[in-house]
Coordinates of C-alpha atoms and ligand atoms in Angstrom, one line a residue:
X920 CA 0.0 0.0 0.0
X921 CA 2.1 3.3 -1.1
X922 CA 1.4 6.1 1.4
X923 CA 2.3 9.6 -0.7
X924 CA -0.5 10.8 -2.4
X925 CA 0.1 11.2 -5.7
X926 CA -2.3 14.9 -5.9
X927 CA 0.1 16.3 -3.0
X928 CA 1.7 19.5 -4.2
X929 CA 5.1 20.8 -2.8
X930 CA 4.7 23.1 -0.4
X931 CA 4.8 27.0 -2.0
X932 CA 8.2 28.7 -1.3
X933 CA 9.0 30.8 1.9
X934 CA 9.8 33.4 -0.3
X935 CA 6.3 34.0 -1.2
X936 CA 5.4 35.1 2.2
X937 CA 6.9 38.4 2.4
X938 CA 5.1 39.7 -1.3
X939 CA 1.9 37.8 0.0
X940 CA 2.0 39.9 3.5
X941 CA 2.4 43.1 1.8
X942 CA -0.4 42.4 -0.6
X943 CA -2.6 41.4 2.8
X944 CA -1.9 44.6 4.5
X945 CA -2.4 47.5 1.4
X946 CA -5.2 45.5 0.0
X947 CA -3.4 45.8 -3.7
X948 CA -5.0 42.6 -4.8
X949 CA -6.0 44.0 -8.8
X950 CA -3.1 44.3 -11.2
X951 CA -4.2 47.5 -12.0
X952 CA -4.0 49.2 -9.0
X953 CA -0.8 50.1 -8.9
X954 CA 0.6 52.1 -11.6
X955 CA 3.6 50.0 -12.5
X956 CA 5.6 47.1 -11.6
X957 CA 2.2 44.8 -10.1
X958 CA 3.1 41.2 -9.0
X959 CA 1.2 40.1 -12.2
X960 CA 3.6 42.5 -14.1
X961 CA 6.5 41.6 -13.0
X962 CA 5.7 37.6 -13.0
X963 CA 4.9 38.3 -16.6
X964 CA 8.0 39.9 -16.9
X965 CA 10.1 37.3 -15.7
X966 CA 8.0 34.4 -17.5
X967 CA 8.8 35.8 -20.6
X968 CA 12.8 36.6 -20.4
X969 CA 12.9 32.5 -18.9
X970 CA 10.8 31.3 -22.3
X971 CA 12.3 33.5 -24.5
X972 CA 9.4 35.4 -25.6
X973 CA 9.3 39.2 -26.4
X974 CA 5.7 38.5 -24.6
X975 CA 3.7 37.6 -21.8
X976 CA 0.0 37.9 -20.4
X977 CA -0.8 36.5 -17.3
X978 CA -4.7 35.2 -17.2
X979 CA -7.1 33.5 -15.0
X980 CA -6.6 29.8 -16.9
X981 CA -4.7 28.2 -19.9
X982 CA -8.5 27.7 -21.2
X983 CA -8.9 31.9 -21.3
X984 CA -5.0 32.1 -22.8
X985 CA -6.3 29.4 -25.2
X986 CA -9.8 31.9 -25.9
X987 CA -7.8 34.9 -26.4
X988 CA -5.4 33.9 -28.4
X989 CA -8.3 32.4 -31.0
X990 CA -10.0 35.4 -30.6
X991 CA -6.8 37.5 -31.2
X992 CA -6.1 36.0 -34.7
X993 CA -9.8 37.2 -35.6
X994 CA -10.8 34.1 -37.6
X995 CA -14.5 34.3 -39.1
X996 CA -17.6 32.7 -37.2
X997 CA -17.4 29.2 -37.6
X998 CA -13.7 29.0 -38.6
X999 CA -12.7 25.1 -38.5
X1000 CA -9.5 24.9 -36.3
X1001 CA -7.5 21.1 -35.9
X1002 CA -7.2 19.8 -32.9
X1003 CA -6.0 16.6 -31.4
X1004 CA -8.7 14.2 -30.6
X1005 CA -6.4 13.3 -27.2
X1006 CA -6.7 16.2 -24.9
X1007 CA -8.4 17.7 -22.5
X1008 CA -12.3 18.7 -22.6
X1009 CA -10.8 22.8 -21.8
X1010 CA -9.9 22.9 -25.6
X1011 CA -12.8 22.4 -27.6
X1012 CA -14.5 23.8 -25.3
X1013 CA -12.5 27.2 -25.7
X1014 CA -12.7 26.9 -29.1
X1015 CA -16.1 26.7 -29.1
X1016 CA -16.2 29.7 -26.5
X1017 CA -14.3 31.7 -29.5
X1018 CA -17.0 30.6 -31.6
X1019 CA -15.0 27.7 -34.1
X1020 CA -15.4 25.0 -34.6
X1021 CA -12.7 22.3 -33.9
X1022 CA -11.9 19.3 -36.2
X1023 CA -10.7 16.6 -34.7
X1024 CA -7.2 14.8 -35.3
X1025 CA -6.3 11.3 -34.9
X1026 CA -3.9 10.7 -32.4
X1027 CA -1.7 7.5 -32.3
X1028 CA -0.5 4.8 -29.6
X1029 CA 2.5 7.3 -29.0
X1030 CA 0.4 9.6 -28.0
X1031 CA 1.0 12.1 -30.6
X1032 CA -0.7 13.2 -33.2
X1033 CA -1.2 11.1 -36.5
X1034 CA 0.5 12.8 -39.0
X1035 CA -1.2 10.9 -42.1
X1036 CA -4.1 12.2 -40.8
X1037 CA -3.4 15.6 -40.1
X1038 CA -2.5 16.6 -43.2
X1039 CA -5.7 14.8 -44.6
X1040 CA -7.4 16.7 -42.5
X1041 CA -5.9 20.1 -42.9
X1042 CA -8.0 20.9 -45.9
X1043 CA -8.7 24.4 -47.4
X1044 CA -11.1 25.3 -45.0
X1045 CA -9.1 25.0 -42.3
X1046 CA -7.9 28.4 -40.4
X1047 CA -6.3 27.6 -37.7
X1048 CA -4.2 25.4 -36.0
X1049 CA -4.4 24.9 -32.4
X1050 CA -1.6 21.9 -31.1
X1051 CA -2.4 20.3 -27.5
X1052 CA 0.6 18.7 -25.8
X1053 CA -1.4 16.3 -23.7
X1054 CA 0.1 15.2 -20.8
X1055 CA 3.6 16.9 -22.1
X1056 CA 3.8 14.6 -25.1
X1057 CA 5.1 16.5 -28.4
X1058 CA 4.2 15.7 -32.1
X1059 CA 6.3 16.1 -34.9
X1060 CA 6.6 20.1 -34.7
X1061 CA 8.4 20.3 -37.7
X1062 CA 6.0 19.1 -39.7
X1063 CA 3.3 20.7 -38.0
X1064 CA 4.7 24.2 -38.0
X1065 CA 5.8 23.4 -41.9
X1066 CA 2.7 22.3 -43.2
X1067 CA 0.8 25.4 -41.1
X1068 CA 3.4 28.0 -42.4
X1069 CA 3.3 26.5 -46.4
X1070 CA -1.0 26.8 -45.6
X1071 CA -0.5 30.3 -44.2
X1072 CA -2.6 29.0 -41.4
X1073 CA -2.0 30.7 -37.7
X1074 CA -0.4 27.4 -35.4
X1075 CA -1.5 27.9 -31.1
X1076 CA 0.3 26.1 -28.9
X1077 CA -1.4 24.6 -25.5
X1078 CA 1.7 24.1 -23.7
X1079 CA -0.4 23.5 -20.8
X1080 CA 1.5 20.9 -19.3
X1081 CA 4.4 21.1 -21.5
X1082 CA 6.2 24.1 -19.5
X1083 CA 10.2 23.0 -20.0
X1084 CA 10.2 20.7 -22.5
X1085 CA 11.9 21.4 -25.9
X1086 CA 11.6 20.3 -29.2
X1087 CA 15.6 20.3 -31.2
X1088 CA 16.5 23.0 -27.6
X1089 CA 13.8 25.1 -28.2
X1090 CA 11.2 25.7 -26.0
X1091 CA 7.5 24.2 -26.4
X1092 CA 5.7 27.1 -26.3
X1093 CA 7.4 29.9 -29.0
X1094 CA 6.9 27.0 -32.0
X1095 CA 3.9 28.9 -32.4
X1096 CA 2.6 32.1 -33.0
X1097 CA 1.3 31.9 -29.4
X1098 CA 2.2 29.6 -26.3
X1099 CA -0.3 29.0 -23.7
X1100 CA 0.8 27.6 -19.9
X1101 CA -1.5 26.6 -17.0
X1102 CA -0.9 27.5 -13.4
X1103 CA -3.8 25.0 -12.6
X1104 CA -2.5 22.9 -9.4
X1105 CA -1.3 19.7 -11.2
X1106 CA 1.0 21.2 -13.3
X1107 CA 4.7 22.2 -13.1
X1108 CA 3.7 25.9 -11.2
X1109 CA 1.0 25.7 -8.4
X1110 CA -1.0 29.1 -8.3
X1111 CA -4.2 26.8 -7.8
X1112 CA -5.8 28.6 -10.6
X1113 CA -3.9 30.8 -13.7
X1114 CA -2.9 30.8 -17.2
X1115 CA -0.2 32.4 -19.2
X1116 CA 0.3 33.1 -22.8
X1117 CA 3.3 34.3 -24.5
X1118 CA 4.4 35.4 -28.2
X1119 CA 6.0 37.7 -30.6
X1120 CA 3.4 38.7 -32.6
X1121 CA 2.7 42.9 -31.4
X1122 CA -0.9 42.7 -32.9
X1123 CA -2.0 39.6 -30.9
X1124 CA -0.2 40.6 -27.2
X1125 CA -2.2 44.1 -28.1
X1126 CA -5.7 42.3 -28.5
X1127 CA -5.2 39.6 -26.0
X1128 CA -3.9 42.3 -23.3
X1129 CA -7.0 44.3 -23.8
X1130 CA -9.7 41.4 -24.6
X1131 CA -8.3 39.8 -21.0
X1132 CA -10.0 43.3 -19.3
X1133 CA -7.2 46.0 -20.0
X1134 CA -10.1 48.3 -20.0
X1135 CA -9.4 52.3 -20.8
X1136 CA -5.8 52.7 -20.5
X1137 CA -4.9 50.1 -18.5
X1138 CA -2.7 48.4 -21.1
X1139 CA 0.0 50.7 -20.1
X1140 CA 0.7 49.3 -16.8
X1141 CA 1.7 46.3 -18.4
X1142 CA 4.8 48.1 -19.0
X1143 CA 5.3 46.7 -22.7
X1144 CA 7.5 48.1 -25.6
X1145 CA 4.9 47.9 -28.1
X1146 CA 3.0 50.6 -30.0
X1147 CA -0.1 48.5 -31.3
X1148 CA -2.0 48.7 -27.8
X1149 CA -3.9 52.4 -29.0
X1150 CA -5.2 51.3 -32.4
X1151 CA -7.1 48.3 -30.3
X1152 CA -8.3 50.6 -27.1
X1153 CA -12.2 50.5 -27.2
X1154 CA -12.5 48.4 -30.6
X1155 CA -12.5 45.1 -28.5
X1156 CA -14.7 43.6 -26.3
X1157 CA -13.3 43.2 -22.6
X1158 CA -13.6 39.5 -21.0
X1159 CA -12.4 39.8 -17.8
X1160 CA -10.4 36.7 -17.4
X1161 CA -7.4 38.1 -15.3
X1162 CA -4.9 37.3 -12.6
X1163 CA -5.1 38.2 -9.7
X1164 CA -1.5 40.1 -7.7
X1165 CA -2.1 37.0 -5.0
X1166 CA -1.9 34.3 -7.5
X1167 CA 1.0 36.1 -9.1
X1168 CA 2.9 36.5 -5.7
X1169 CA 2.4 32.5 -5.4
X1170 CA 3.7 31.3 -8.8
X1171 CA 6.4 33.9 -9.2
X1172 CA 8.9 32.8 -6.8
X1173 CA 8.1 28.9 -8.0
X1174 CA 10.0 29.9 -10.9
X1175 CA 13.3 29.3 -9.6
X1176 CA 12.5 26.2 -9.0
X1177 CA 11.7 25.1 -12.6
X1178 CA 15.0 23.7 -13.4
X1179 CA 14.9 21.3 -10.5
X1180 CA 11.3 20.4 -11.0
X1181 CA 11.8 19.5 -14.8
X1182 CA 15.1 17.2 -13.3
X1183 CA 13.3 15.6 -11.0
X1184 CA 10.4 14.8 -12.8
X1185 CA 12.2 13.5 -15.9
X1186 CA 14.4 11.3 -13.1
X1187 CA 11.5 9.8 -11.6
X1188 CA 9.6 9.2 -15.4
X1189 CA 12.4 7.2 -16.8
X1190 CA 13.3 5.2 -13.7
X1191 CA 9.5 4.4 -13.8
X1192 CA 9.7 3.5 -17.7
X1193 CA 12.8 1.6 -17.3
X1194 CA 10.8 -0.8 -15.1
X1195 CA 6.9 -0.5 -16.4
X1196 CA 9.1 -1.3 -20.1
X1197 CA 10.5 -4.4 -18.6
X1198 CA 7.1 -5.8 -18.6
X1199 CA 5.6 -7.8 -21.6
X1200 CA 2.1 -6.5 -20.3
X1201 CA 3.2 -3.0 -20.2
X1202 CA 4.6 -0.5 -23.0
X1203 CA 5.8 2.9 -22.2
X1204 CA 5.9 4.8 -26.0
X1205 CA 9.2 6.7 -26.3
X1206 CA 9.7 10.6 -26.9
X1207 CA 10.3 11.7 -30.3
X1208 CA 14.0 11.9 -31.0
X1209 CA 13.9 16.1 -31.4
X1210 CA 11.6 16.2 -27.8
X1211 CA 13.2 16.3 -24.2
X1212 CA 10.6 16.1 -22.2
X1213 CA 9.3 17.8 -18.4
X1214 CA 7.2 15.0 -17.1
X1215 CA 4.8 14.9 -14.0
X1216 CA 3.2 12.1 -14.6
X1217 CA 3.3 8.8 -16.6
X1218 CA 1.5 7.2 -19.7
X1219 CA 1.6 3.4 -20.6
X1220 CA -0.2 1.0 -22.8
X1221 CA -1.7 -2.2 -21.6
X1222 CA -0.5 -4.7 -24.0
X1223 CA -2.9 -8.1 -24.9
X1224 CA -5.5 -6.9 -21.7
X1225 CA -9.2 -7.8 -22.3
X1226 CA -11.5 -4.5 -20.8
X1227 CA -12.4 -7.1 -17.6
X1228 CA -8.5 -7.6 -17.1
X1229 CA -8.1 -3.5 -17.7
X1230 CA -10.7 -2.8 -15.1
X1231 CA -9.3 -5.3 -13.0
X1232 CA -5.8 -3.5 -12.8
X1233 CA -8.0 -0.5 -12.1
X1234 CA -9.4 -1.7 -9.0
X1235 CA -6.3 -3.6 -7.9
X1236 CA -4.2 -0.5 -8.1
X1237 CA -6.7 1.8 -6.1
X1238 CA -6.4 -0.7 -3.3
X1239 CA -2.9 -0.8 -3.4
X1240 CA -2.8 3.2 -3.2
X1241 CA -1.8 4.4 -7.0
X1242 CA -5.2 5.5 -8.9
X1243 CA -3.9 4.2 -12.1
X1244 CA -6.8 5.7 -15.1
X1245 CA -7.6 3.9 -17.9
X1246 CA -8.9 7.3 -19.9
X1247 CA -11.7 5.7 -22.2
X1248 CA -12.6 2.9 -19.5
X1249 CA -12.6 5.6 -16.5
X1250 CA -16.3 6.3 -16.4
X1251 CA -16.9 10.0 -18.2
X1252 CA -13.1 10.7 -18.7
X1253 CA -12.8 14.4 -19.6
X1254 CA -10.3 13.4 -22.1
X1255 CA -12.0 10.6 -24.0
X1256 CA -13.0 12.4 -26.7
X1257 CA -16.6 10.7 -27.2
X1258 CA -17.5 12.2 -23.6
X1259 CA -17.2 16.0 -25.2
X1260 CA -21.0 15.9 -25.6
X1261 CA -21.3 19.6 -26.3
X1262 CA -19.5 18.9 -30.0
X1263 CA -22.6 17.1 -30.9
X1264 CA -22.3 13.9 -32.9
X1265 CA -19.2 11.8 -31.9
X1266 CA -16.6 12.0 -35.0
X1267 CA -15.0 8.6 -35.7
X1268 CA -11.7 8.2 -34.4
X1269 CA -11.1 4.4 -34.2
X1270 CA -7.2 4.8 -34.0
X1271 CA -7.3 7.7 -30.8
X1272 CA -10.1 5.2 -29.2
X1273 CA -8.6 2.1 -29.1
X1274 CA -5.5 4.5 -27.8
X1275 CA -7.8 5.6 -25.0
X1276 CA -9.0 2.4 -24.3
X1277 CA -5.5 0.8 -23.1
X1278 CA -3.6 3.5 -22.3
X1279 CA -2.9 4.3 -18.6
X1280 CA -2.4 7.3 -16.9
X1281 CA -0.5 7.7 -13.2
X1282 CA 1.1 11.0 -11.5
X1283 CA 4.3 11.3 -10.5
X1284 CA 5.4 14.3 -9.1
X1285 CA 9.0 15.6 -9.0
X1286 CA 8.7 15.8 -5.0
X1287 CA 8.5 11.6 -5.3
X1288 CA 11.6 10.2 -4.1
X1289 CA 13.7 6.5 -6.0
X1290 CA 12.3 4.7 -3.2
X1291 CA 8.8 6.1 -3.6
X1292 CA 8.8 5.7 -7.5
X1293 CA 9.8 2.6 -7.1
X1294 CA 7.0 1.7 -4.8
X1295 CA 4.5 3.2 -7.5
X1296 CA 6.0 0.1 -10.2
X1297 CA 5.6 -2.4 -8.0
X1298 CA 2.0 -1.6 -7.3
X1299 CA 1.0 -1.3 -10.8
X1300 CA 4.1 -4.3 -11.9
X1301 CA 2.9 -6.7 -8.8
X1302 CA -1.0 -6.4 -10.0
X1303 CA -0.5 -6.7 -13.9
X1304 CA 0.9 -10.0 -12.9
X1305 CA -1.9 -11.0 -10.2
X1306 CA -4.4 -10.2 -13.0
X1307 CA -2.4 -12.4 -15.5
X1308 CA -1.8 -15.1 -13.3
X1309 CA -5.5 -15.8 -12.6
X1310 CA -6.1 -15.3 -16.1
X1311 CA -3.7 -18.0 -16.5
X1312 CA -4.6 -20.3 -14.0
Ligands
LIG2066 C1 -4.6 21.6 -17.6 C2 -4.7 21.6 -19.1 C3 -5.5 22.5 -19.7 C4 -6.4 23.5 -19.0 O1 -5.7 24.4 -18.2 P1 -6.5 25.3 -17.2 O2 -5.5 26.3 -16.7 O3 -7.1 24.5 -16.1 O4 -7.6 26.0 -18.0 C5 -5.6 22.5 -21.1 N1 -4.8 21.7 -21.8 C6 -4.0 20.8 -21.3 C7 -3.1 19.9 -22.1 C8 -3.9 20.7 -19.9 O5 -3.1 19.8 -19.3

């Protein structure tokens, strides 16, 4: 019985306290309060220079820095944008909160997305190109960005969970025109809610900066060397999706601890693949060769499992302490794409599916220690073989 839970955060750094105080006793909670320099400002600020991105806007989710950016590239009602059919209900959904409509891509065993069928699928009427790195795993981004820039075609990155992984050294997340990050709890910076975007493009930081609620002049206090912000102010409409100084004074000094994070995190993913991959029952896909990855959590294929034996390791591995998913077996998965009701008739996607319906999904925070890893395998390695013994037998 393993006796970490797996949804424990670290705790948030000391440092935070002091910024967090101050905000407590002048009340300064709204980035725009203060004329310059906000703790939404300045996290933004640093974000940026650590990404490489001439860039940032700090937001209330990756699902709002997802709406905003679509929103920003001012695509016509009804635009058709590609997505991946393996990722998380947020992204259809905010592409159907920017009034698209999103085309779903085949997604293979790997995890990543099927290239045969994304250029099939990236037809003429196609306008955009919105790229989910689910759970961290990264398509071929060459080919993606290739075929989007030969099209003309805008490419958005949800680099949700992806923060510090790179693709040939360069980071996920300035690929494409934008790069949007989650602050959400379970990923790599813990502000409990909170979204960033960042990019290059002056037009769309202008738009999204003012669509996120930069009402009158407030785009000023941002503090950013761009002169597009005065040909948008009061042509947009303001959504008020921001972030708030105290969420900003959380996740800003978690950013020094990135580099160790994304260690840790890759440490414990490949000592658990090593061992998960030493099973005949168990298949752990391997990164594309360009992709180093920033793992906090694991992905594995059941190999030759019936769905009994599948829900069996389900049930055998919540005793034992690690809630190993199944994501089309889980009941009403949020990432099995048939549950994403609101889209209306379910597109057929037999590859993604019989994906979803083997593949297994565990955390595995960077805070996990060998010994504690190691405990995880030989929950999920000790039941796979129950379950095949009494198959056996
Ligand atoms: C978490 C996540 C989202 C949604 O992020 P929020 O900040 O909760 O809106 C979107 N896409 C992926 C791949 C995610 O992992």
């Amino acid at each position: 019985m393993l006796k970490r839970d797996l949804h424990q955060a670290e705790p948030i750094p000391e440092e935070a306290r002091a910024t967090i105080d101050a905000l407590l006793a002048s009340g300064d909670l709204f980035r725009y309060h203060a004329p310059q320099n906000a703790p939404v400002t300045l996290l933004e600020q640093e974000f940026a220079v650590m990404l490489g991105a001439k860039y940032a806007l700090a937001v209330a989710s990756c699902s709002a820095a997802l709406f905003l950016s679509l929103k920003a590239l001012d695509l016509p009602r009804d635009a058709k944008v590609l997505i991946p059919a393996f990722t998380f209900a947020a992204v259809p959904s905010a592409v159907v909160h920017a009034n698209c409509t999103p085309v779903l891509v085949e997604v293979g065993d790997n995890y990543r997305i099927d290239m045969t069928d994304f250029e099939a699928k990236l037809t003429t009427d196609i306008e955009a190109v919105l790229i989910s790195h689910m759970r961290g795993h990264t398509s071929d981004m060459d080919q993606i960005k290739g075929l989007c820039d030969a099209r003309g075609i805008p490419l958005i990155e949800d680099a949700a969970h992806s923060l510090g992984t790179t693709w040939n050294g360069q980071n996920i997340g300035t690929i494409g025109k934008v790069g949007c990050f989650s602050f959400q709890s379970y990923k790599l910076l813990n502000g409990g809610e909170g979204g960033i975007l960042i990019t290059d493009d002056d037009d769309i930081i202008a738009r999204c900066v003012i669509m996120s609620g930069a009402y009158e002049s407030n785009w000023q206090k941002h503090g950013l060397d761009c002169n597009t912000f005065a040909k948008y102010q009061n042509e947009l409409p303001l959504y008020n999706t921001r972030l708030s100084n105290l969420s900003a004074a959380v996740i800003q000094p978690q950013l020094q601890h990135v580099t160790r994070r994304i260690r840790d995190g890759l440490r414990n993913h490949d000592l658990m693949a090593e061992q998960l991959n030493a099973s005949p029952h168990l298949s752990v896909p391997s990164p594309l060769v360009p992709e180093s990855r920033a793992p906090d959590s694991i992905q594995f294929n059941l190999v030759g499992f019936s769905d009994d034996e599948a829900h069996a390791l389900m049930r055998e591995t919540k005793d034992r302490g690690v809630a190993v998913s199944i994501f089309g077996l889980h009941n009403g998965n949020a990432r099995a794409f048939w549950n994403w009701k609101f889209l209306g008739d379910t597109p057929d996607l037999p590859q993604t599916k019989a994906m979803l319906m083997r593949a297994c999904d565990v955390r595995l925070p960077a805070s996990l220690t060998e010994d504690q890893v190691n405990a995880v395998a030989d929950v999920i390695l000790s039941s796979v073989r129950q379950i095949k013994r009494s198959k056996a037998a």
